[in-house]
XYZ file of C-alpha atoms in Angstrom:
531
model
C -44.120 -11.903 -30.891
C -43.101 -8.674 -29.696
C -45.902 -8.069 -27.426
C -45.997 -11.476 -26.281
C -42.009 -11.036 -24.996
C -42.828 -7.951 -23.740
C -45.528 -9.294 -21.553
C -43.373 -12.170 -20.790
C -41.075 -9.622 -19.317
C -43.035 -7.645 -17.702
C -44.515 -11.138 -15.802
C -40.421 -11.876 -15.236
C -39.669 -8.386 -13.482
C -42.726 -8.251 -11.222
C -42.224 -11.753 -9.792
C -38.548 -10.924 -9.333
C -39.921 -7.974 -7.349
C -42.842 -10.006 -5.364
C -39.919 -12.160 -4.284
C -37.471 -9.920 -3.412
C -40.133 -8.373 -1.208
C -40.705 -11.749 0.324
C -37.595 -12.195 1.433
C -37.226 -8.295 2.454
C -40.402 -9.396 5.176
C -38.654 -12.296 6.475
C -35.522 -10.199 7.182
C -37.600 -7.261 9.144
C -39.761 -9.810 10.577
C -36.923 -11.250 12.098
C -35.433 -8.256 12.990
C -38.721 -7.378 14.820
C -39.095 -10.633 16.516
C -38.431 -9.605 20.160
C -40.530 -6.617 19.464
C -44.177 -6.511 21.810
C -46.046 -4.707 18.814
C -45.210 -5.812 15.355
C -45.760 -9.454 14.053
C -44.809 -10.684 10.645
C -48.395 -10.127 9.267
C -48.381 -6.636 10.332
C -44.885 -6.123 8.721
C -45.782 -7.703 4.966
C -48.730 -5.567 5.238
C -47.524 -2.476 5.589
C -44.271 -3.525 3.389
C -47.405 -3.874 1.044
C -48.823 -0.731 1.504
C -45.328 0.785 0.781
C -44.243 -0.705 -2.258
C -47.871 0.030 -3.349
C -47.366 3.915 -2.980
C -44.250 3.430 -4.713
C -45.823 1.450 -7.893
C -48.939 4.236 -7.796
C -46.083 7.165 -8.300
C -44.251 5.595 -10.530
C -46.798 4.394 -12.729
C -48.518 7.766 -12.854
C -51.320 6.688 -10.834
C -52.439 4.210 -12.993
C -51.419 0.725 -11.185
C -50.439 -0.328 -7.705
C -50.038 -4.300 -7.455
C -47.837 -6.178 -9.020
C -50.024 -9.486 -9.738
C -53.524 -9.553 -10.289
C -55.645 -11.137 -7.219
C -57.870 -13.692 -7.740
C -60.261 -15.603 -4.649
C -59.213 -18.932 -7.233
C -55.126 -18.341 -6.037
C -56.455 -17.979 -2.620
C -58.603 -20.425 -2.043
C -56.783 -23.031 -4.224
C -53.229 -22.186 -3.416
C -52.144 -20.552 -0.710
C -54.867 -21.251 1.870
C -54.778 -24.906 2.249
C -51.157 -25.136 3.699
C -51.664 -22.580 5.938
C -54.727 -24.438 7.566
C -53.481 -28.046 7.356
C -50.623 -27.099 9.105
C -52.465 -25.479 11.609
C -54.462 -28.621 12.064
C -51.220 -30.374 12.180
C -49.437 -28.462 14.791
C -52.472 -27.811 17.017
C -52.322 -29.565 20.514
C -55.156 -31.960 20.284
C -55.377 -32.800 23.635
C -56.431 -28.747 24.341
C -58.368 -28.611 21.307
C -60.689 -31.576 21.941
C -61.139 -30.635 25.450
C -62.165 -27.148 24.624
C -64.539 -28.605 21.114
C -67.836 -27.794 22.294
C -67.072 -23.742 23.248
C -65.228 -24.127 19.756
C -68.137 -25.215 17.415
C -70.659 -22.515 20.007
C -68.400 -19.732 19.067
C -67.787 -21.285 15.359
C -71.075 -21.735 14.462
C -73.787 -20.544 16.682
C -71.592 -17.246 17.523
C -70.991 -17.062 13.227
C -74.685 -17.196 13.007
C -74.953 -14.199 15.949
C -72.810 -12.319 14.080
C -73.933 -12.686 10.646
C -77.424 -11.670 12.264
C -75.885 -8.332 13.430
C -74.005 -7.060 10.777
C -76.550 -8.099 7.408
C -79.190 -6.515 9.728
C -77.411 -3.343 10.932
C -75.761 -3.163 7.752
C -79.436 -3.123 5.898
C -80.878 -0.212 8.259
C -77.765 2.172 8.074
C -76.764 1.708 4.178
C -79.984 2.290 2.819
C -80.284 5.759 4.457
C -77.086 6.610 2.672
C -76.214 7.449 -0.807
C -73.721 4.376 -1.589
C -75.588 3.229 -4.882
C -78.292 0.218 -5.282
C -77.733 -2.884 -3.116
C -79.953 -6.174 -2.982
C -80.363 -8.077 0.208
C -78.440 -11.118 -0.987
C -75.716 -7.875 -0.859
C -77.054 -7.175 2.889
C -77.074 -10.907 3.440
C -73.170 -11.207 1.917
C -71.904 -8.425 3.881
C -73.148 -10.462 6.716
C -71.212 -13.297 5.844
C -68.098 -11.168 4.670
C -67.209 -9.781 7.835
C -68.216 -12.634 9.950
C -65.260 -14.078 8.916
C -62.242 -13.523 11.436
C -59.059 -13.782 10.003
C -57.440 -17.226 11.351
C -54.382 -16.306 9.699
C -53.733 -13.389 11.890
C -54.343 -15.104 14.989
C -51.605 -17.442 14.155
C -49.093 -14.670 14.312
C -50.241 -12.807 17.304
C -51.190 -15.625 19.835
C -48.707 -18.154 21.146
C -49.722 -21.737 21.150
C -47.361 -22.672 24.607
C -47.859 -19.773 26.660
C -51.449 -19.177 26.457
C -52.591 -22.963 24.918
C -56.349 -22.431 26.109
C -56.585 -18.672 24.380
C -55.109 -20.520 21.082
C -56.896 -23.186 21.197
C -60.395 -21.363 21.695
C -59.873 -18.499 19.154
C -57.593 -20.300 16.726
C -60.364 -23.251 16.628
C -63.369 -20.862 16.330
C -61.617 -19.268 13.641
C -61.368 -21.978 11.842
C -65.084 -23.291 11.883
C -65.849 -19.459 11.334
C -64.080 -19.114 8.117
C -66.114 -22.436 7.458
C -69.448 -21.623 8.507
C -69.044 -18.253 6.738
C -68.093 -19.268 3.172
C -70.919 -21.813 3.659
C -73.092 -19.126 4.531
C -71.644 -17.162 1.912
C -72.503 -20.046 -1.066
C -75.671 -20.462 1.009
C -77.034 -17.223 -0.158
C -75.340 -17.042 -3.767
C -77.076 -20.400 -4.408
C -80.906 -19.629 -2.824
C -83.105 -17.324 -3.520
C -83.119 -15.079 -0.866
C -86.125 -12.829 -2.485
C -88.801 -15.483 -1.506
C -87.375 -16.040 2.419
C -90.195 -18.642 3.901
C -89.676 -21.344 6.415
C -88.737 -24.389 3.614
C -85.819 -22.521 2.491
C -84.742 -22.008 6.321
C -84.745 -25.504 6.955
C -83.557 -26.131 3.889
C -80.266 -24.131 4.921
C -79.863 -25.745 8.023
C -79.808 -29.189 6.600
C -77.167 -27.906 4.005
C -75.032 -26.475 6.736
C -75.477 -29.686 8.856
C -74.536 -31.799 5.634
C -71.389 -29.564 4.503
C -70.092 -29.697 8.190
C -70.089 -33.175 8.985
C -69.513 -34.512 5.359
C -66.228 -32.187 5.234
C -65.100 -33.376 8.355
C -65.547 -36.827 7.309
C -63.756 -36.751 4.137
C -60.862 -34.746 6.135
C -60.476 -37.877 8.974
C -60.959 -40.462 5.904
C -57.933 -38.431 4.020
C -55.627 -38.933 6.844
C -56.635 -42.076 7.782
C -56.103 -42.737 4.438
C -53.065 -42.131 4.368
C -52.027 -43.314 7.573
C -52.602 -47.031 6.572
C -51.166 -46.957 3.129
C -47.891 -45.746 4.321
C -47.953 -47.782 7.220
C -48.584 -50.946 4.945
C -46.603 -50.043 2.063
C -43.223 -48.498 4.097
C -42.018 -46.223 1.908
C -39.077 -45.337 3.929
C -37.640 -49.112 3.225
C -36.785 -46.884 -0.078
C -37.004 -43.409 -0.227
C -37.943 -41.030 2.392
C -39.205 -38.648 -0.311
C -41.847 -40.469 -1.036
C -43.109 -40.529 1.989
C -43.361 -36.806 2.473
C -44.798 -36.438 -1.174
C -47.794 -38.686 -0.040
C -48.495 -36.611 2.327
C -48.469 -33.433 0.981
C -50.484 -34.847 -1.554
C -52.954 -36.922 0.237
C -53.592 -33.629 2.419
C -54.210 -31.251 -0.720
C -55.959 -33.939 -2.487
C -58.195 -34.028 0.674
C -58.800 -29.971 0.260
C -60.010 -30.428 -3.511
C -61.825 -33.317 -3.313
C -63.920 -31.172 -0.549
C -63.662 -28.414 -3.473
C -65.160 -30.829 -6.073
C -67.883 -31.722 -4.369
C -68.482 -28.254 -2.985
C -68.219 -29.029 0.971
C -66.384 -26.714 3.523
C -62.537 -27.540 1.627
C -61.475 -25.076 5.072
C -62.805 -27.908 7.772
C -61.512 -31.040 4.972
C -58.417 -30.223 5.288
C -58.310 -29.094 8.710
C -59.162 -32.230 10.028
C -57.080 -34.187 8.047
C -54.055 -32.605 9.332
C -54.959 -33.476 12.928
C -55.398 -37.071 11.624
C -52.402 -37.235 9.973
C -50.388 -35.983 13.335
C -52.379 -38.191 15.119
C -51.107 -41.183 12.799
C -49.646 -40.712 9.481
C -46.492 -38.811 11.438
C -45.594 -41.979 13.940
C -45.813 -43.948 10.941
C -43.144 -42.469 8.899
C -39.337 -42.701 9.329
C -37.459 -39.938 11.873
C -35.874 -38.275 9.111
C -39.075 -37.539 7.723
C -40.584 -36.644 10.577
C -38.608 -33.835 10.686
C -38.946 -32.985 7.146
C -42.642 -32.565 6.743
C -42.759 -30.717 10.064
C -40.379 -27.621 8.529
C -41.534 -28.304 5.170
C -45.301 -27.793 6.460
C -44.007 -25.297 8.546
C -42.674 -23.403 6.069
C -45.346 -23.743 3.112
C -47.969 -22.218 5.917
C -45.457 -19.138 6.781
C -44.376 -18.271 2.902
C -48.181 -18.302 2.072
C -49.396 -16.142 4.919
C -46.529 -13.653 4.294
C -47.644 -13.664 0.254
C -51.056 -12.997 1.598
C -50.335 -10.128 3.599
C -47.892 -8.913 1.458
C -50.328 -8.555 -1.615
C -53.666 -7.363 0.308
C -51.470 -3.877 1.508
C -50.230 -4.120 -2.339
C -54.051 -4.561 -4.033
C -55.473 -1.432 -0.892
C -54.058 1.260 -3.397
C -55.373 0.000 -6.961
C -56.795 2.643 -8.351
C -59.743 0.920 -9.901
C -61.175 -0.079 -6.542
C -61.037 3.705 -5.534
C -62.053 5.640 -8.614
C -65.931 5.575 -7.930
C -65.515 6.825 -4.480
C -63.270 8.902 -4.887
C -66.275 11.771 -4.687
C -67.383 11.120 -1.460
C -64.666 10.539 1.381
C -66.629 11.464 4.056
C -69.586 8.812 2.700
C -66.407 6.067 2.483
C -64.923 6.632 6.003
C -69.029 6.370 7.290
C -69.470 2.719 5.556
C -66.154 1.344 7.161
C -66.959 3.061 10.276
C -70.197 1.155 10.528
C -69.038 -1.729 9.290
C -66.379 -1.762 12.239
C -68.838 -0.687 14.758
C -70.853 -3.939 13.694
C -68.118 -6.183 13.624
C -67.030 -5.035 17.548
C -70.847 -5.313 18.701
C -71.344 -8.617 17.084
C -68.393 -10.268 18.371
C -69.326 -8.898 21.940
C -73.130 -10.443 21.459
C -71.802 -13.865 20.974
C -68.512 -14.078 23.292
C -69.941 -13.499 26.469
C -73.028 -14.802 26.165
C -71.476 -18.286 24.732
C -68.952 -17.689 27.267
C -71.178 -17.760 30.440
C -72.903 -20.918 28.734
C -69.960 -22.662 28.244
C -68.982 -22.283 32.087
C -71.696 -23.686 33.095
C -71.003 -26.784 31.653
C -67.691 -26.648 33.814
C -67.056 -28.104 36.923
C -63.475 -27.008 37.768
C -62.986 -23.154 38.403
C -59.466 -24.033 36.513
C -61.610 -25.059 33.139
C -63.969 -21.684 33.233
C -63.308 -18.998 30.954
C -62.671 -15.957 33.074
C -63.491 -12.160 31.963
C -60.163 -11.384 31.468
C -59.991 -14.402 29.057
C -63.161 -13.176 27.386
C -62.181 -10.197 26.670
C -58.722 -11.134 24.861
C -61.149 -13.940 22.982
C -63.472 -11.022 21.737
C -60.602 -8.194 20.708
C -58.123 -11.218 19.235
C -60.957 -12.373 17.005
C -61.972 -8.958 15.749
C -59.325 -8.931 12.911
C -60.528 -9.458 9.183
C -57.983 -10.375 6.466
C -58.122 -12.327 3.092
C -60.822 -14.497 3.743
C -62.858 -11.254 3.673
C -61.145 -9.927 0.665
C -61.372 -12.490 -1.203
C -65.473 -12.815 -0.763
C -66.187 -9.409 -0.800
C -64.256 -9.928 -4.345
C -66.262 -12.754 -5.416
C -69.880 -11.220 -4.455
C -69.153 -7.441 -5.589
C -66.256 -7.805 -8.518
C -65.744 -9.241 -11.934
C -62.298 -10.123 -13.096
C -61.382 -7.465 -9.721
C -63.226 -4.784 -10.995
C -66.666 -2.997 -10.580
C -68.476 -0.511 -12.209
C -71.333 0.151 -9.825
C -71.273 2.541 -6.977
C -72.530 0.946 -4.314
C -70.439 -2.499 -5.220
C -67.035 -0.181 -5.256
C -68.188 1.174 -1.844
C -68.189 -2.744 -0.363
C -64.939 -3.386 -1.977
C -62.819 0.228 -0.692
C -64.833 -0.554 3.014
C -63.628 -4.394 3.300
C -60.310 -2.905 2.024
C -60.429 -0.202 5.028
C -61.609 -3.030 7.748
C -58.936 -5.408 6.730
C -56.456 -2.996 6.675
C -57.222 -1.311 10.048
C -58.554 -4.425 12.161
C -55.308 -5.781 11.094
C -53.016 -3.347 11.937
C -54.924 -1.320 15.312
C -56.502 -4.669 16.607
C -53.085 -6.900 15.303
C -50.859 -4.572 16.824
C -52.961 -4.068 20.734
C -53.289 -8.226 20.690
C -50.127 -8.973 22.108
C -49.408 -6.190 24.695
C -53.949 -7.035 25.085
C -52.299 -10.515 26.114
C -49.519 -10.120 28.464
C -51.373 -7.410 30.630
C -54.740 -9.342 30.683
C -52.887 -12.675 31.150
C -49.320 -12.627 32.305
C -47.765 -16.079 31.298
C -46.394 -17.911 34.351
C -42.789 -19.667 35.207
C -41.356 -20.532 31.684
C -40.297 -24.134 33.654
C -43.543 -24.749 34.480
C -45.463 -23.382 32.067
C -43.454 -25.391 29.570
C -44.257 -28.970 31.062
C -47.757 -28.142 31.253
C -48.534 -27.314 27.584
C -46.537 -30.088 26.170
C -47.865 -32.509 24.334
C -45.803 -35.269 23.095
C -47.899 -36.576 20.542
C -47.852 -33.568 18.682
C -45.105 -32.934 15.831
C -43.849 -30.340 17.398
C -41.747 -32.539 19.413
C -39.145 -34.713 17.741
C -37.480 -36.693 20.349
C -40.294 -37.477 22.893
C -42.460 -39.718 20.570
C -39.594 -41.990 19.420
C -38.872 -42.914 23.089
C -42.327 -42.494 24.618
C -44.016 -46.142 25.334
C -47.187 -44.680 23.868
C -49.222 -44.568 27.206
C -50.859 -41.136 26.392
C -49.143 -37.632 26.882
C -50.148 -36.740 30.131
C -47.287 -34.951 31.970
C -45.022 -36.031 34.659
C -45.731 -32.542 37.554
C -43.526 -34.989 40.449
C -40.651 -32.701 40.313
C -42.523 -29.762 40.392
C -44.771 -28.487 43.897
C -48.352 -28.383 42.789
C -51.178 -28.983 45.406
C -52.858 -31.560 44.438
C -56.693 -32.104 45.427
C -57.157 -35.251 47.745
C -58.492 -38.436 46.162
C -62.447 -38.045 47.279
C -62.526 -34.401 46.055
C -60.483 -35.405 42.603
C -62.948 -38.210 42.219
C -65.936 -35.757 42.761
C -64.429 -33.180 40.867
C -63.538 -35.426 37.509
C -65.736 -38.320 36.403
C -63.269 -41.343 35.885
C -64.671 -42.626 32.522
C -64.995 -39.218 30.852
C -65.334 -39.197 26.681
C -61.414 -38.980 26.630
C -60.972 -42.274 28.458
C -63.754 -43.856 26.030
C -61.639 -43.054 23.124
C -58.279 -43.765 24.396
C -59.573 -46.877 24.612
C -60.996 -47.669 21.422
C -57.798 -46.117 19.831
C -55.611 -48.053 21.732
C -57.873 -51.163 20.737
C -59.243 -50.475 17.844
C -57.502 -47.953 15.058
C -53.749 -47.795 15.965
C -53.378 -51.250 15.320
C -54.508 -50.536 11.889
C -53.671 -47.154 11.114
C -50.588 -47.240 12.938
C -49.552 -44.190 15.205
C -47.288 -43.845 18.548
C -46.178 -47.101 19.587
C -48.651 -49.554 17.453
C -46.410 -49.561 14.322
C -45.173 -53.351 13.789
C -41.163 -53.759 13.987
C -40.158 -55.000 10.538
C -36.400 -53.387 8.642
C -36.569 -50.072 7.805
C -39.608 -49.152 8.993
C -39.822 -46.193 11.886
C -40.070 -48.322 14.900
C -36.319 -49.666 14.015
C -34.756 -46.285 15.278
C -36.985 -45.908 18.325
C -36.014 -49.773 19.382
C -32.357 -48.862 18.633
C -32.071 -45.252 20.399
C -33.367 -47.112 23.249
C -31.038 -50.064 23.344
């Protein structure tokens, strides 16, 4: 009983501390928030890193974290609400307009990538004394730092002053993270010593089948639960139980994808676009509001945890002890592993770039250089996603006891730890040189998008006849009617599915201006804020 107490308290004091160092972030980070260099990321990491020195001295040099990592807490708990709510805030109108270059740059440019690095990473390592690796190792190193860290982009690109930038390297960092943990299970689950052309095609009808079946089962999730609270009208009640159903329909979405091992990254993605897109009109004002800071505010605790344990977990002894030998062999493996990240990011972006504009019209749509170049740096960062399968391919329980596995582990350590901090910290001044933002007035009314939830007033009084903008106030040259019409089809893909939306699903699954009037349910404060 005594042990067990003892343990109990030991648990006790080092959550106390984990929290306490949670809240110390969000104080600097605010502190910091006018400042051009540091981001909230940046600061839990290297709060991290500091409180990790401090445990190492303390402790003797025998421990430096204060909870024990696992990829399960990552990929169960504190991942899904930072993507759904990244589905859920994203502007939708940018995001589908810009979907092709996404899935090139998610996918084919993932694929590039993963090329690259297993390949560089199989010519340079085996000339160097790191210990005995496989080529399912080769292969998952590939697929480990392929990954960009989505996460990080969040914090260092802004969503209204540079909506195209977010919307391309925020969207291919999501279907990255996807296509590389399903090229990660790819290679864990075939045999990869017997390579032939079945097996190929065999793994690219398994990556075809995980990405459409986990973006089904995301868009069934939210339409889901779009038409049960729009039948059903919670509010009429309680408000809380409309926000529970959502949070749960959207995490049920993520395991279900987990349970029948699809991409659970691209489930619940797409469901929280969905569920902006109709569960959120459906809903009454007040809780409108609440699940967009309670979203909100899951996604930013979790990334700060995140951040905050990865500098924590750099220093554990464990990770370091079989290296500790050979420095100079250590700082060669990251260095390589860097070099191969930079050069196959650059082999996809412009490439895929220059293919993409082709399939432009306007000059306005194209992706200039400048614009590539802040795409290739911005999506150079690596950060838990990497950890966490570098972890699951070269640790048990977090530890190793082979060389060459406790070389991967201290070298995805390094990356994360210096892509995130060099690369994190040059994004944002990268940004504002490259791409100065224009007039706050007018930049503002361009990005908007009132169907999103990040507005609050414009979708109870809109008349639900699309989001574009209203530029009459403003002096833009306009094109003349016979170049606009040669310039933009008139029954583009967008018009097609306004359409059938319009006809079609928000009469059943609800969503701006197609939920019936009946007591209590949302439409009841629109109709009265307008009378």
């Amino acid at each position: 009983m005594d042990i067990i107490s003892t343990s109990d308290h030991s648990s006790i004091v080092a959550i106390n501390l984990f929290v306490a160092l949670l809240c110390a972030c969000i104080v600097i980070g605010h502190l910091l928030e006018e400042n051009r260099w540091m981001n909230e990321s940046i600061t839990a990491l290297v709060i991290g890193v500091g409180t990790g020195i401090i445990i190492l001295l303390t402790s003797g040099g025998k421990n430096s974290h204060l909870l024990v990592f696992s990829e399960d807490l990552f990929f169960i708990y504190l991942l899904p609400p930072i993507i759904f709510n990244a589905g859920f805030q994203v502007k939708k109108k940018q995001f589908f307009r810009n979907f092709m270059t996404i899935t090139l740059f998610g996918v084919i440019g993932t694929l590039i990538s993963f090329a690259i690095i297993s390949f560089g990473a199989m010519n340079f390592f085996k000339k160097m004394n790191i210990g005995a690796l496989e080529i399912a190792d080769y292969l998952a190193i590939g697929a480990i730092f392929s990954a960009t860290d989505s996460v990080c982009t969040l914090q260092v690109l802004n969503q209204d002053e540079t909506p195209l930038l977010y919307s391309l390297v925020f969207g291919e960092g999501v279907v990255n993270d996807a296509t590389s943990v399903v090229l990660f299970n790819a290679i864990q689950s075939f045999d990869i010593s017997h390579i032939n052309p079945t097996i190929f095609f065999q793994f690219i009808g398994s990556f075809l089948y995980l990405f459409f079946a986990s973006t089904v089962l995301g868009v069934v999730s939210g339409l889901l639960s779009a038409y049960l609270i729009k039948k059903l009208y919670f509010g009429r009640h309680s408000t809380d139980r409309e926000v529970a159903v959502m949070m749960l329909m959207a995490y049920l979405s993520y395991m279900l994808s987990e349970l029948f091992y699809l991409s659970a990254i691209l489930t619940v993605f797409f469901c929280g676009i969905v569920m902006s897109h109709y569960t959120w009109h459906n809903v009454t004002e007040s809780s409108r509001i609440t699940t967009k800071h309670a979203f909100a505010t899951l996604s930013f605790g979790c990334e700060i945890f995140i951040f905050l344990y990865v500098g924590m977990d750099a220093l554990d002894i464990e990770k370091w002890r079989f290296v500790n030998d050979s420095p100079g062999t250590s700082v060669r493996v990251s260095s390589i592993l860097l070099g191969l990240i930079l050069v196959g990011r650059a082999a996809f972006v412009f490439p895929l770039s220059f293919i993409s504009n082709l399939t432009r019209k306007s000059p306005y749509e194209k992706i200039g250089m400048k614009q590539q170049v802040t795409v290739w740096w911005a999506g150079l960062m690596r950060g838990a996603v990497s950890m966490a399968l570098a972890y699951n391919q070269f640790t048990r329980a977090g530890h190793t006891q082979l060389r060459g596995n406790a070389f991967m582990i201290t070298s995805t350590i390094t990356v994360v730890l210096f892509s995130t901090v060099v690369f994190g910290l040059m994004t944002k001044p990268l940004v504002r040189l490259l791409l100065p933002s224009p007039k706050p007035l007018l930049s503002r009314s361009l990005s908007s998008e009132p169907s999103s939830p990040k507005s609050l007033t414009l979708p109870l009084l809109s008349n639900g006849n699309g989001s574009e903008v209203d530029l009459d106030n403003y002096n833009i040259p306009r094109p003349t009617s016979l170049r606009m019409l040669l310039a933009t089809p008139t029954h583009n893909v967008h018009y097609y599915w306004r359409k059938f939306d319009n006809a079609f699903m928000r009469p059943v699954f609800g969503g701006r201006g197609f939920v019936p009037f009946i007591a209590g349910s949302p439409t009841e404060q629109s109709v009265h804020q307008l009378q």
